[in-house]
XYZ file of C-alpha atoms in Angstrom:
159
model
C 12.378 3.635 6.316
C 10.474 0.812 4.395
C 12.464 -2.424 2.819
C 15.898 -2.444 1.955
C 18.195 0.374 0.821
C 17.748 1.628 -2.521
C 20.011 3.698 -4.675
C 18.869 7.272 -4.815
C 19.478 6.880 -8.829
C 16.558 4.413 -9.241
C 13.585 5.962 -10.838
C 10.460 5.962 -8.132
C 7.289 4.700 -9.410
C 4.831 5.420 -6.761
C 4.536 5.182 -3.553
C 3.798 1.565 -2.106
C 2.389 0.491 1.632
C 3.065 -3.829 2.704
C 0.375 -5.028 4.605
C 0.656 -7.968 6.917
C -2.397 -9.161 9.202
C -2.564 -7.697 12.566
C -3.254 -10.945 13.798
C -0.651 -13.392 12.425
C 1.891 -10.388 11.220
C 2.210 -12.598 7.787
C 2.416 -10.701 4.603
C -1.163 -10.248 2.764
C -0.384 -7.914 -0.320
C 0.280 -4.413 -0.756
C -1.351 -1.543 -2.184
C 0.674 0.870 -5.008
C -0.194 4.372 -5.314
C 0.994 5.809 -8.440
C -0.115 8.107 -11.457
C -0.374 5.562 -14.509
C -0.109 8.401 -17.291
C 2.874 9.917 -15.526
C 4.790 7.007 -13.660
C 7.483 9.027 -12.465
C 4.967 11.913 -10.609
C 5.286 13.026 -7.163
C 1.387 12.413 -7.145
C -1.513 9.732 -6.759
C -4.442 9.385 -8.913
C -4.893 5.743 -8.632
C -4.090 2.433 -6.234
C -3.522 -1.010 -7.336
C -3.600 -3.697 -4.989
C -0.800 -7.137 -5.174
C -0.804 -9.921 -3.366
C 2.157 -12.384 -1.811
C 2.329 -14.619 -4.725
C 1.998 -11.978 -7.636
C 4.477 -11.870 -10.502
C 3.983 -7.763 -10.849
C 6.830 -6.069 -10.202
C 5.490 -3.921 -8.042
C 4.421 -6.221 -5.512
C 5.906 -8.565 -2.598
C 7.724 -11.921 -2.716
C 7.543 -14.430 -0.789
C 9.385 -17.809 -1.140
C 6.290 -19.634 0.925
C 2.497 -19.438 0.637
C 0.903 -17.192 2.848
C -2.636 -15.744 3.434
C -3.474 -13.181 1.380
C -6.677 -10.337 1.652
C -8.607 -11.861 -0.567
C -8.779 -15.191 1.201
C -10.185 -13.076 4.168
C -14.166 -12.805 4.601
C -15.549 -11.560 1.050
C -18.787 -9.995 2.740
C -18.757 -6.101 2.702
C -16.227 -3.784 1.292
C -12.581 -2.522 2.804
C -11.964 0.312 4.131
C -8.542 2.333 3.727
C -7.473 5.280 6.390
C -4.454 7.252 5.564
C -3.142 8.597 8.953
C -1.462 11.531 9.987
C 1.110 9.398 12.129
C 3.587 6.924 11.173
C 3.459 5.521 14.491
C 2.899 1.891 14.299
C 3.009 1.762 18.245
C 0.531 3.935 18.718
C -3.108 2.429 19.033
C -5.124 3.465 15.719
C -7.385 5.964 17.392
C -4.409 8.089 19.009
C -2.759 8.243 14.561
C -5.164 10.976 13.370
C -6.860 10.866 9.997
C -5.330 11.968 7.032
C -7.554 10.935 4.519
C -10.017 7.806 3.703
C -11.447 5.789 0.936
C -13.315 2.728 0.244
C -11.871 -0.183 -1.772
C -15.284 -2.537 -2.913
C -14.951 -6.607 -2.161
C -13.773 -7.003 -5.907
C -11.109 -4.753 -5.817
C -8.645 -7.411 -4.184
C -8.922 -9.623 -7.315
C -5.377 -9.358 -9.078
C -4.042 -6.346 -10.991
C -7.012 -4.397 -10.335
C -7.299 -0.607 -9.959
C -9.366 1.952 -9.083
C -9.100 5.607 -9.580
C -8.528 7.856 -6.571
C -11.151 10.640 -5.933
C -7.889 13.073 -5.638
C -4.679 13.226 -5.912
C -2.440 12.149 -3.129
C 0.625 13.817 -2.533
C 3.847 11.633 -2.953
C 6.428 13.208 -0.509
C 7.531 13.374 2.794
C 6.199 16.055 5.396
C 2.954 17.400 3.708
C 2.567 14.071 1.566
C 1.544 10.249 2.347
C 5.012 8.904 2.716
C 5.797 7.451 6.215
C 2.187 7.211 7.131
C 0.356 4.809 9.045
C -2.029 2.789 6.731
C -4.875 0.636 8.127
C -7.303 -1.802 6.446
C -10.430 -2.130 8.494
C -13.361 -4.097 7.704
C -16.117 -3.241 10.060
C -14.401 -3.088 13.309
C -11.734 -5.887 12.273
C -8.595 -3.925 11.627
C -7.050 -6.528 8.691
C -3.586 -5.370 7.835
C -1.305 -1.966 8.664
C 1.801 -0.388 7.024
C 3.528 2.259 6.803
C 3.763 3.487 3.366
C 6.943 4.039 1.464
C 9.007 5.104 -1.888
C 8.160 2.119 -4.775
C 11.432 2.505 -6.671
C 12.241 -0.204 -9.537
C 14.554 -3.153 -8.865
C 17.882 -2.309 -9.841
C 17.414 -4.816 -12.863
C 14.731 -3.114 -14.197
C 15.605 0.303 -14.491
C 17.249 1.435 -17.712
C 19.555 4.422 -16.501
């Protein structure tokens, strides 16, 4: 569904969504869902946010600089929609609306997190996983993804 194939014997830490700008389609960070008291939970309760060039594991490489969110206007805050289809083809208005929340202009400074107001659900069908995920600032839709399983690299896991 999202990145390449991963071993179903790698522990899943999250959920994870890649954005890349819906104007220039390069990569601009992702957002990681994940319960920090219980990494391996098939729940949400909070959402970090990585950019291109971060050294977290959790986040995206990228052998060449490119733009990331918080080079992007700094006036006004972000806001996150959750929809109910994983459609990318479909124009944002015909996904539904699964759930929303606002991230503040800070919150795309590196490594930081914010607690979600509830717990999102980590699985397929009646979860988040293969959803459509839009950033929109005002009327400026910023970056979409589909979100996906965050499972450790291979070299990280200790199984």
């Amino acid at each position: 569904m999202c990145g390449p194939e991963t071993p179903s014997n790698l522990p899943r830490i999250g959920a994870r969504v890649d954005f890349y700008s819906s104007s220039t389609r390069q990569p601009l960070g992702n957002l990681l869902f994940h319960n920090p008291s219980t990494p391996s939970s098939s729940s949400a309760t909070h959402v970090r946010f990585s950019s291109p060039g971060s050294s977290s594991a959790c986040s995206s490489r990228s052998s060449s600089p490119a733009p990331s969110l918080s080079s992007e206007r700094q006036d006004g805050d972000v806001l996150v929609s959750i929809h109910v289809s994983g459609d990318m083809s479909k124009p944002l208005p015909e996904s539904g609306l699964l759930q929303q929340f606002t991230l503040p202009s800070t919150f795309r400074q590196e490594g930081h997190e914010i607690a979600l107001r509830e717990e999102l659900s980590l699985v397929v069908g009646r979860g988040i996983i293969g959803r459509r995920v839009s950033m929109m600032r005002g009327d400026e839709l910023l970056a979409d993804g589909i979100i996906g399983f965050n499972a450790l690299p291979e070299s990280m896991a200790s199984f």
